[in-house]
CSV table of C-alpha atoms in Angstrom, one decimal:
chain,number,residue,atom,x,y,z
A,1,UNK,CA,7.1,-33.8,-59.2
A,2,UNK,CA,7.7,-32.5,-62.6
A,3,UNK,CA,10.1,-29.5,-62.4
A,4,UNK,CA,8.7,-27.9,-65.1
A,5,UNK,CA,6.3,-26.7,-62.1
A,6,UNK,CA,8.8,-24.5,-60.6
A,7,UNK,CA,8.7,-22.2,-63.6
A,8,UNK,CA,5.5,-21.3,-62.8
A,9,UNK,CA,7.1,-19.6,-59.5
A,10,UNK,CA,9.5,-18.1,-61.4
A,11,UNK,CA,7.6,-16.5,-63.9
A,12,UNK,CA,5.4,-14.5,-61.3
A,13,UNK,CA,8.1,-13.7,-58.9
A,14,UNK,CA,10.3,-11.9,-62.2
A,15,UNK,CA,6.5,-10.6,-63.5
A,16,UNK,CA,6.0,-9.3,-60.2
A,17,UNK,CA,9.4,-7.4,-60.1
A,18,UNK,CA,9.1,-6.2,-63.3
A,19,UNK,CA,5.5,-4.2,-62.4
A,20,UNK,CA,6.8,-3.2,-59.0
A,21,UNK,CA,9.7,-1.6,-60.9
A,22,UNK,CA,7.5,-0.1,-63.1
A,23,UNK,CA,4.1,0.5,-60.7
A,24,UNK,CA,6.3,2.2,-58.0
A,25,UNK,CA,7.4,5.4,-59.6
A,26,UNK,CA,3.3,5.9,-60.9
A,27,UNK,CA,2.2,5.3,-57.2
A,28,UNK,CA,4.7,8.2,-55.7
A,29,UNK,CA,3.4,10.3,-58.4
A,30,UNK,CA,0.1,10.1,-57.7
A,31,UNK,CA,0.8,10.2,-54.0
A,32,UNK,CA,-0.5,7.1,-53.4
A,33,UNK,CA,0.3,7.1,-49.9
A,34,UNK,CA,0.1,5.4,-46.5
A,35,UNK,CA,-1.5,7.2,-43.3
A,36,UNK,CA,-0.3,6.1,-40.4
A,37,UNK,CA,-2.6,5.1,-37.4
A,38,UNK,CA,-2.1,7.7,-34.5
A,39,UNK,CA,-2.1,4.8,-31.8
A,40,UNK,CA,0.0,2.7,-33.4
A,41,UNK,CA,3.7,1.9,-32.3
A,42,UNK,CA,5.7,5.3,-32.5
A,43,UNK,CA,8.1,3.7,-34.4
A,44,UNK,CA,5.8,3.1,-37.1
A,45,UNK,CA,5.5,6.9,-38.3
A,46,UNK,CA,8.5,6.8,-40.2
A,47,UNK,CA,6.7,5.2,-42.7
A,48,UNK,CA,4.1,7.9,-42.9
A,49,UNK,CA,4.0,8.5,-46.9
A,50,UNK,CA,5.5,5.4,-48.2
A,51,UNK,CA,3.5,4.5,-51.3
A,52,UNK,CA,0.8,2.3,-51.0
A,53,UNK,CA,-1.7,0.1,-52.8
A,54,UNK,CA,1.0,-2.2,-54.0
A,55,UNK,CA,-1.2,-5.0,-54.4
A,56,UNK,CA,-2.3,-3.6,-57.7
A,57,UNK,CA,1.1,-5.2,-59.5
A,58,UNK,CA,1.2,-8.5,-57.5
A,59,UNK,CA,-2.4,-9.2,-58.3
A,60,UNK,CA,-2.1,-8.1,-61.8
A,61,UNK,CA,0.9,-10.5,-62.4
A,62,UNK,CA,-0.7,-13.3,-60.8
A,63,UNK,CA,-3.8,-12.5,-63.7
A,64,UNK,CA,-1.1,-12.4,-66.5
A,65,UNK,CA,0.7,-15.5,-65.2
A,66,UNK,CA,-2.6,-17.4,-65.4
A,67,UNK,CA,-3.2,-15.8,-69.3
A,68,UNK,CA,0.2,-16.8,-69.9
A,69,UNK,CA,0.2,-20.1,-68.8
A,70,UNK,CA,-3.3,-21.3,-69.8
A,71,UNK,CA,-4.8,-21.7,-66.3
A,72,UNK,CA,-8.1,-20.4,-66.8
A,73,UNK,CA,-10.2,-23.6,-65.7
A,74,UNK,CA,-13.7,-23.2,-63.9
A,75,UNK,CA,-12.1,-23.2,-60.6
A,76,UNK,CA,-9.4,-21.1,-61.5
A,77,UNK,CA,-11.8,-17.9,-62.8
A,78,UNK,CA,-14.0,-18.3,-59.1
A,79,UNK,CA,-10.7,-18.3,-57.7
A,80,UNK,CA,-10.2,-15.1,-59.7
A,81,UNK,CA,-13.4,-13.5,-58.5
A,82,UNK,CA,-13.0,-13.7,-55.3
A,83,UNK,CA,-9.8,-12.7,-55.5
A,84,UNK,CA,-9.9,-9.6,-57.4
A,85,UNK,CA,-13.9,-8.8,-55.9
A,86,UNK,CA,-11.5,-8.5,-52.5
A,87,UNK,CA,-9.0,-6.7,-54.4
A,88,UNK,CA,-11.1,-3.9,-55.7
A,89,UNK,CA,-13.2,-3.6,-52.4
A,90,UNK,CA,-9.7,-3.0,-50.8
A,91,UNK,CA,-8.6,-0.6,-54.0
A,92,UNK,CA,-11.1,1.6,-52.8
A,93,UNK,CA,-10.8,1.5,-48.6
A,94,UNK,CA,-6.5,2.8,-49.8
A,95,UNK,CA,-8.2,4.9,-52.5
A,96,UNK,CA,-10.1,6.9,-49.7
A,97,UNK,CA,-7.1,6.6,-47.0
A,98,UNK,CA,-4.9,8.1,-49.8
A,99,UNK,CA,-7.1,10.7,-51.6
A,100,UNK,CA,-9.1,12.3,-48.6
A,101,UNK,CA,-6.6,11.4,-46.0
A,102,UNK,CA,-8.8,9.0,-44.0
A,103,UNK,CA,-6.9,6.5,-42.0
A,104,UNK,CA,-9.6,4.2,-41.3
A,105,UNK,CA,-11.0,4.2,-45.0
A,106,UNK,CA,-14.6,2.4,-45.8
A,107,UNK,CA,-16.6,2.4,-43.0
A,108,UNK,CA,-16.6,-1.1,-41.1
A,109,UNK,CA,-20.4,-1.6,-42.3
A,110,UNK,CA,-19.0,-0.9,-45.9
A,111,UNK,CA,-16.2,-3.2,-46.0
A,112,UNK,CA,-18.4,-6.2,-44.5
A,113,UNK,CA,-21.2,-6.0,-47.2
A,114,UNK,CA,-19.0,-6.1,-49.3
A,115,UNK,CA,-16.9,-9.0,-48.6
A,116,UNK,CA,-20.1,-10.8,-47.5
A,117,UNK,CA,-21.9,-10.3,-50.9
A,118,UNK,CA,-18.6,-11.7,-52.5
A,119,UNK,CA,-18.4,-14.6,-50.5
A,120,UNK,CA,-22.0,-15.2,-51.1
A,121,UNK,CA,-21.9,-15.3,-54.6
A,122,UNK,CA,-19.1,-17.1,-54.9
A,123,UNK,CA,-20.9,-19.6,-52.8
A,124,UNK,CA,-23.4,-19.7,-55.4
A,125,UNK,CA,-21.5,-19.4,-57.9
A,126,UNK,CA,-19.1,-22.7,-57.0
A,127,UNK,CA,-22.3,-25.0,-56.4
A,128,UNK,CA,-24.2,-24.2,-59.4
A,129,UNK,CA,-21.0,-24.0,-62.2
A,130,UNK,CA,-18.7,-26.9,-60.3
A,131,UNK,CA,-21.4,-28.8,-58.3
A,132,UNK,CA,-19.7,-28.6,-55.2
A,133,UNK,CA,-21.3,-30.6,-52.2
A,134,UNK,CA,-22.8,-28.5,-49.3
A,135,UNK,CA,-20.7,-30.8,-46.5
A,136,UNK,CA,-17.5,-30.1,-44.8
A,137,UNK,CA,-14.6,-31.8,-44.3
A,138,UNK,CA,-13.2,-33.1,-41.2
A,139,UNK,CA,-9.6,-32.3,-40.5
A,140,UNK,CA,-6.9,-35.1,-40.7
A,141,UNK,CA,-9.6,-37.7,-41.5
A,142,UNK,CA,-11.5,-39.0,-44.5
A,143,UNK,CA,-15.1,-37.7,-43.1
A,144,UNK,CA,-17.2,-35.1,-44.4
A,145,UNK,CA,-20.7,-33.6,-43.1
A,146,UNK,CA,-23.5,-32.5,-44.9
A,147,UNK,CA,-24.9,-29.4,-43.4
A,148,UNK,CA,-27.3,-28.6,-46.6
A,149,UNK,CA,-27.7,-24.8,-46.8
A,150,UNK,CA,-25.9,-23.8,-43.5
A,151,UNK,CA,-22.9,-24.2,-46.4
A,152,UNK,CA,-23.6,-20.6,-47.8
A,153,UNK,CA,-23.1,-18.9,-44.0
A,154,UNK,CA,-20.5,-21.2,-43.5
A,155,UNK,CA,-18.6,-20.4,-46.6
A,156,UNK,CA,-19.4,-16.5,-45.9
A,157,UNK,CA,-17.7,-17.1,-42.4
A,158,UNK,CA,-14.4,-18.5,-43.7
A,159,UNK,CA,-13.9,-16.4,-46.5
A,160,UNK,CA,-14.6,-13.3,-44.5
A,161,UNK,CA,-12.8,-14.4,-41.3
A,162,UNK,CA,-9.6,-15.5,-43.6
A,163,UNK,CA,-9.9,-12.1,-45.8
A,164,UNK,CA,-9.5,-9.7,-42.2
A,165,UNK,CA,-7.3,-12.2,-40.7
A,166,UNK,CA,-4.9,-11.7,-43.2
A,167,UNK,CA,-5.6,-8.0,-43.5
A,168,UNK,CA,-4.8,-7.0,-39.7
A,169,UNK,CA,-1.6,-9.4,-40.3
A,170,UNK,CA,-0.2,-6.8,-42.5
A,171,UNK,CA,0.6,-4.4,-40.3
A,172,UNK,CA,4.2,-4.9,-40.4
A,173,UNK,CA,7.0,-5.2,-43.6
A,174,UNK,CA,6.7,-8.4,-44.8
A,175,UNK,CA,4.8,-10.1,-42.6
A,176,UNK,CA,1.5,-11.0,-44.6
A,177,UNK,CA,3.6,-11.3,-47.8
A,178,UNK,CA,5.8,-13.7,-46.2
A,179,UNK,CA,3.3,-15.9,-44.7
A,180,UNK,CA,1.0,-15.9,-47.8
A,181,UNK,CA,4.1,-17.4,-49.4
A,182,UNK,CA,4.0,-19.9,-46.8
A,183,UNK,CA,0.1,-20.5,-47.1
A,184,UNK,CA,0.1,-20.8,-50.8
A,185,UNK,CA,2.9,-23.0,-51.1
A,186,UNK,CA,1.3,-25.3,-48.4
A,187,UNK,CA,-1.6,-25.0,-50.6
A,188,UNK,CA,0.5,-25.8,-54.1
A,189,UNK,CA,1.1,-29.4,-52.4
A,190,UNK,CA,-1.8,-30.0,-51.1
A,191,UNK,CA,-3.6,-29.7,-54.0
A,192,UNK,CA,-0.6,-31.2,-56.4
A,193,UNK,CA,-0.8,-34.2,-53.9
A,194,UNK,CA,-4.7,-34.0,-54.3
A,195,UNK,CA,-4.8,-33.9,-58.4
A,196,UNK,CA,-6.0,-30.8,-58.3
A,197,UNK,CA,-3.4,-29.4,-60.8
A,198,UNK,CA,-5.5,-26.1,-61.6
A,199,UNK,CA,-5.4,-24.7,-58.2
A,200,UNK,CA,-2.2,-26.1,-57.5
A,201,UNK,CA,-1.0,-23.2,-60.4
A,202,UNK,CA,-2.5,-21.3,-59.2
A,203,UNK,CA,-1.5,-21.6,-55.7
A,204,UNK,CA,2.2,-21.8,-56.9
A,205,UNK,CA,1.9,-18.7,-59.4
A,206,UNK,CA,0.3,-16.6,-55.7
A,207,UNK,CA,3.4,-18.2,-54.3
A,208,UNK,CA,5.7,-16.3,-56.9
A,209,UNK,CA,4.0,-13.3,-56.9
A,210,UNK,CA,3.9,-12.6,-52.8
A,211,UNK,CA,8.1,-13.9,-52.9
A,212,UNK,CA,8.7,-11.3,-55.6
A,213,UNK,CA,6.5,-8.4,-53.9
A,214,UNK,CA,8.5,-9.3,-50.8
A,215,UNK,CA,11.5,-7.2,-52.8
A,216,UNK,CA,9.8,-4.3,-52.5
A,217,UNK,CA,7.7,-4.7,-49.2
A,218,UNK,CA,10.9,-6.3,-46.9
A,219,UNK,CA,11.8,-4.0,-44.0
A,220,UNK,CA,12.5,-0.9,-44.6
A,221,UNK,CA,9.6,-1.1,-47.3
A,222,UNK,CA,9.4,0.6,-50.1
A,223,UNK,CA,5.8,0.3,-50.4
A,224,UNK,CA,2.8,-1.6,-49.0
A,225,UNK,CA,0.3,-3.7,-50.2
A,226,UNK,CA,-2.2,-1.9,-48.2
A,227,UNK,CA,-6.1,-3.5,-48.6
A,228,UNK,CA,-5.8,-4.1,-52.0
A,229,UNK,CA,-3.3,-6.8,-51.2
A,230,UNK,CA,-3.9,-8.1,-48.4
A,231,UNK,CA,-8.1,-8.2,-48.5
A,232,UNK,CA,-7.4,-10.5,-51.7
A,233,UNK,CA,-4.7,-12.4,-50.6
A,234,UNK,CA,-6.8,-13.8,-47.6
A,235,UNK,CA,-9.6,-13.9,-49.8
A,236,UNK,CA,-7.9,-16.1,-52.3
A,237,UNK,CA,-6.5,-18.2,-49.3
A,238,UNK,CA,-10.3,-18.5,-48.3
A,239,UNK,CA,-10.9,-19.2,-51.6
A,240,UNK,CA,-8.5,-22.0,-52.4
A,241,UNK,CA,-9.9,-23.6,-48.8
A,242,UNK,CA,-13.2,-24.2,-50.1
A,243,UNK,CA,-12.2,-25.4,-53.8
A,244,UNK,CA,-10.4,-28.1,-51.7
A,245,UNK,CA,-12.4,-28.6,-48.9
A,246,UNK,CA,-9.7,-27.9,-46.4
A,247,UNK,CA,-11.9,-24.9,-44.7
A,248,UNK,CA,-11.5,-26.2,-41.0
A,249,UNK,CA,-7.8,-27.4,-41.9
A,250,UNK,CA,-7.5,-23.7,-42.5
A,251,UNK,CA,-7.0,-23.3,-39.4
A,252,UNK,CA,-4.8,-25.1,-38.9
A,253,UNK,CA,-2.7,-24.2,-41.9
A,254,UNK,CA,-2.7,-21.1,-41.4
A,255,UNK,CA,-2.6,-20.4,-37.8
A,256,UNK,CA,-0.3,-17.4,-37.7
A,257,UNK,CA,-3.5,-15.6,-39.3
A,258,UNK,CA,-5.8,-16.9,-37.0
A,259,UNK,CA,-3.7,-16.1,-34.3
A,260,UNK,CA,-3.5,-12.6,-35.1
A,261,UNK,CA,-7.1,-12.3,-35.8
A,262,UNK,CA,-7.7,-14.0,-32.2
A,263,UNK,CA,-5.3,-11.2,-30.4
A,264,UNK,CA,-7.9,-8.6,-32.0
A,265,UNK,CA,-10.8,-10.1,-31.1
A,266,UNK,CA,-10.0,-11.1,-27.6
A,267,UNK,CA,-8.2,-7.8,-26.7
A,268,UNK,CA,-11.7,-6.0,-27.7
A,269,UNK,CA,-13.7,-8.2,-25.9
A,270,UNK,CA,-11.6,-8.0,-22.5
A,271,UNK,CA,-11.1,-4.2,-22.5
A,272,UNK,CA,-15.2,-3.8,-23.0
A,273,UNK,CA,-16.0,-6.0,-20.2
A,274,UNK,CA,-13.7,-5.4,-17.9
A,275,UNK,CA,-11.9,-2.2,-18.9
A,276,UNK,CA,-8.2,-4.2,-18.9
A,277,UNK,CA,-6.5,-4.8,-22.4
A,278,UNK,CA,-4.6,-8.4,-22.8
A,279,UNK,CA,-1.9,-7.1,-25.0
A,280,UNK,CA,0.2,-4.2,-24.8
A,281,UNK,CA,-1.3,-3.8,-28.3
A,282,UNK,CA,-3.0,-5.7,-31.0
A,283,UNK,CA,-3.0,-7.2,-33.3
A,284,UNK,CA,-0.4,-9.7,-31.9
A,285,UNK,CA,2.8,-8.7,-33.7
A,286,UNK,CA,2.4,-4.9,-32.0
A,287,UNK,CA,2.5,-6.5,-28.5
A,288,UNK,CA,5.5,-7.9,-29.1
A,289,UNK,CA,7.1,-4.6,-30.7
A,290,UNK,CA,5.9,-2.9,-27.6
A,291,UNK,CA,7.7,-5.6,-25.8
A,292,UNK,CA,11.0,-4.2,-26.7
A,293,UNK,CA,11.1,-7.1,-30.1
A,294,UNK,CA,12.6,-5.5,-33.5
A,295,UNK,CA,10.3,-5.3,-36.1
A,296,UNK,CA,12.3,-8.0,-38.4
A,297,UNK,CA,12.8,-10.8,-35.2
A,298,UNK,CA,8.6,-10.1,-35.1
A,299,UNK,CA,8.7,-10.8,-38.8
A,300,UNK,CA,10.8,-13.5,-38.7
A,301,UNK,CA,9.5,-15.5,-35.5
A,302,UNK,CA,6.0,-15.2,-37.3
A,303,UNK,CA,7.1,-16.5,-40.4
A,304,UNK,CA,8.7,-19.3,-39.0
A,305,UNK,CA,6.0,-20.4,-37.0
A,306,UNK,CA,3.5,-20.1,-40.0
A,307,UNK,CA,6.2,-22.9,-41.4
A,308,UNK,CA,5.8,-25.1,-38.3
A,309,UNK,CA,2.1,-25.0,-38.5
A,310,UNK,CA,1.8,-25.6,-42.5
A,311,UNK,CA,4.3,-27.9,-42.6
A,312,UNK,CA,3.0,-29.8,-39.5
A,313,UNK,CA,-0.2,-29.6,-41.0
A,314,UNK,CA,0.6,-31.0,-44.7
A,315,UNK,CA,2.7,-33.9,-42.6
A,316,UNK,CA,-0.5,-35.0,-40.8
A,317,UNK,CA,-2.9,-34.8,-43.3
A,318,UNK,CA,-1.1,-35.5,-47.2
C-alpha cells in the first residue's frame, strides 16, 4: 500500500482539530447545548450544558479534505449527499433540543421521512448516475441476487437502520466516534483491496476526521456530536455499504451498532408485551453502566469488540 495514503488521515484528523478549536468557543456562545434525558443514568447529568452539535466541524473537514484532495468522483458527491442530507436533518433535531429546550427534538414521524426520502433518492440517484445493479450481495461469497425493485425498500432499510443505529450508539463519550473510526477504517481496506480508490478516500479521510473529533469528545467531553454527527456518520456508513455492495456484510462489520440498535428494539418490544424490561436500560452500553461498569471500560469493551468483529470480518471476506 502506497503510504502516501496515510496523509489523507492525517490531513482530516489536524483539519478536524483545527475547527474544533475554533467551532467550540462559537458553540458555547451561542449556547449550543446538550439537554439531558430525565431517565437516563444519573450520572449522566453532569453533562447537562456541554456544547453540542459538534458534528458541524467533523463533517465540514471531511468536505474540505475531499476539495483539498480532489475526491470528488460520482460516488464520492452521493456519498456526500447522503451524508450531509443526514447531517442537516440532524442539525435541526439539536437545533430544536438547544433553542426551545426540547430533549427529544423532531418528532419520531419527522425524523423518519426524512431519512427515508434521503435514502430514497439516493437510491435513485446511484442507479440512474452510476448504474448500479438492483441485486445484493451475499456475505463471504462471490453470489449476488437480483431482487429488481424490492432494491429501493431495501436500500431505504439499511440506510435508515445504519443512520439510528449509529445515533442511539452515541450516548456515551466516545463511543460512536470511536467505533466509526473502526467502521471506516474497515471500510478504507475493503474498498482499497476492492479498487475502489474513491471511496476508499473517502472512507480513510471519515477515518481522520472521527480520530481527531475523538480529542474533543473523549470522556469527560468537551462537546458532542449530538444528531448532526452521528445521523451522518451512520448514514455515510450506510452509504459506503451500498457503493460497495457489502449491505448484509454490514452487519457483520459493524456489529457493535447493530447490537446496540437490537438492545432498543428488543427491550421495547418485551416491556409492551409482557410488562418486564430485558436490560436494566437501553440502549446496551446504559445496562451495563447501571451494572456498576465505568463509563470509559463501557467505551473501551465496545470499541474493542467493534475491532474483533471488523477485523474478523475483513479476514473472512478480503
Amino acid at each position: 500500500m502506497d503510504t502516501s495514503w496515510l496523509n489523507y488521515t492525517g490531513e482530516a484528523l489536524l483539519l478536524t482539530l483545527l475547527l474544533g478549536w475554533g467551532g467550540l468557543p462559537l458553540l458555547r456562545h451561542y449556547k449550543a447545548r446538550q439537554s439531558i434525558r430525565e431517565e437516563g443514568p444519573k450520572s449522566h447529568r453532569a453533562k447537562a450544558g456541554t456544547p453540542t452539535m459538534g458534528g458541524l466541524f467533523l463533517l465540514l473537514a471531511a468536505v474540505l479534505c475531499l476539495l483539498w484532495n480532489h475526491w470528488l468522483t460520482a460516488p464520492v458527491l452521493w456519498l456526500l449527499f447522503i451524508m450531509l442530507g443526514h447531517g442537516l436533518l440532524g442539525f435541526l433535531d439539536d437545533f430544536i433540543k438547544a433553542e426551545l429546550h426540547r430533549n427529544l427534538g423532531l418528532t419520531a414521524r419527522q425524523k423518519m421521512t426524512g431519512q427515508i426520502l434521503l435514502a430514497v433518492l439516493f437510491c435513485y440517484g446511484i442507479s440512474a448516475t452510476l448504474h448500479m445493479p438492483f441485486t445484493i450481495a451475499v456475505p463471504f461469497s462471490t453470489a449476488e441476487i437480483s431482487i429488481g425493485w424490492f432494491y429501493y425498500p431495501f436500500v431505504v432499510l439499511v440506510i435508515v437502520g445504519a443512520s439510528n443505529a449509529v445515533n442511539l450508539t452515541d450516548g456515551l463519550d466516545g463511543l460512536a466516534a470511536g467505533c466509526s473510526v473502526i467502521a471506516f477504517g474497515a471500510y478504507f481496506l475493503y474498498s482499497y483491496m476492492k479498487g475502489m480508490n474513491d471511496i476508499a478516500a473517502f472512507s480513510l479521510i471519515m477515518a481522520g476526521c472521527c480520530m481527531g473529533f475523538l480529542f474533543f469528545n473523549y470522556h469527560p467531553a468537551k462537546v458532542f456530536m449530538g444528531d448532526t454527527g452521528s445521523l451522518a456518520l451512520g448514514g455515510a456508513i450506510a452509504g459506503i455499504s451500498v457503493l460497495t455492495k457489502t449491505e448484509l456484510l454490514l452487519v457483520f462489520l459493524g456489529m457493535i451498532f447493530v447490537i446496540e440498535a437490537l438492545s432498543v428494539i428488543l427491550q421495547v418490544i418485551s416491556f409492551q408485551t409482557t410488562g418486564k424490561r430485558i436490560f436494566k436500560m437501553s440502549p446496551l452500553h446504559h445496562h451495563f453502566e447501571l451494572s456498576g461498569w465505568s463509563e470509559v471500560r463501557v467505551v473501551w469493551t465496545f470499541w474493542a469488540a467493534e475491532f474483533v468483529f471488523a477485523g474478523t470480518t475483513l479476514l473472512l471476506t478480503l
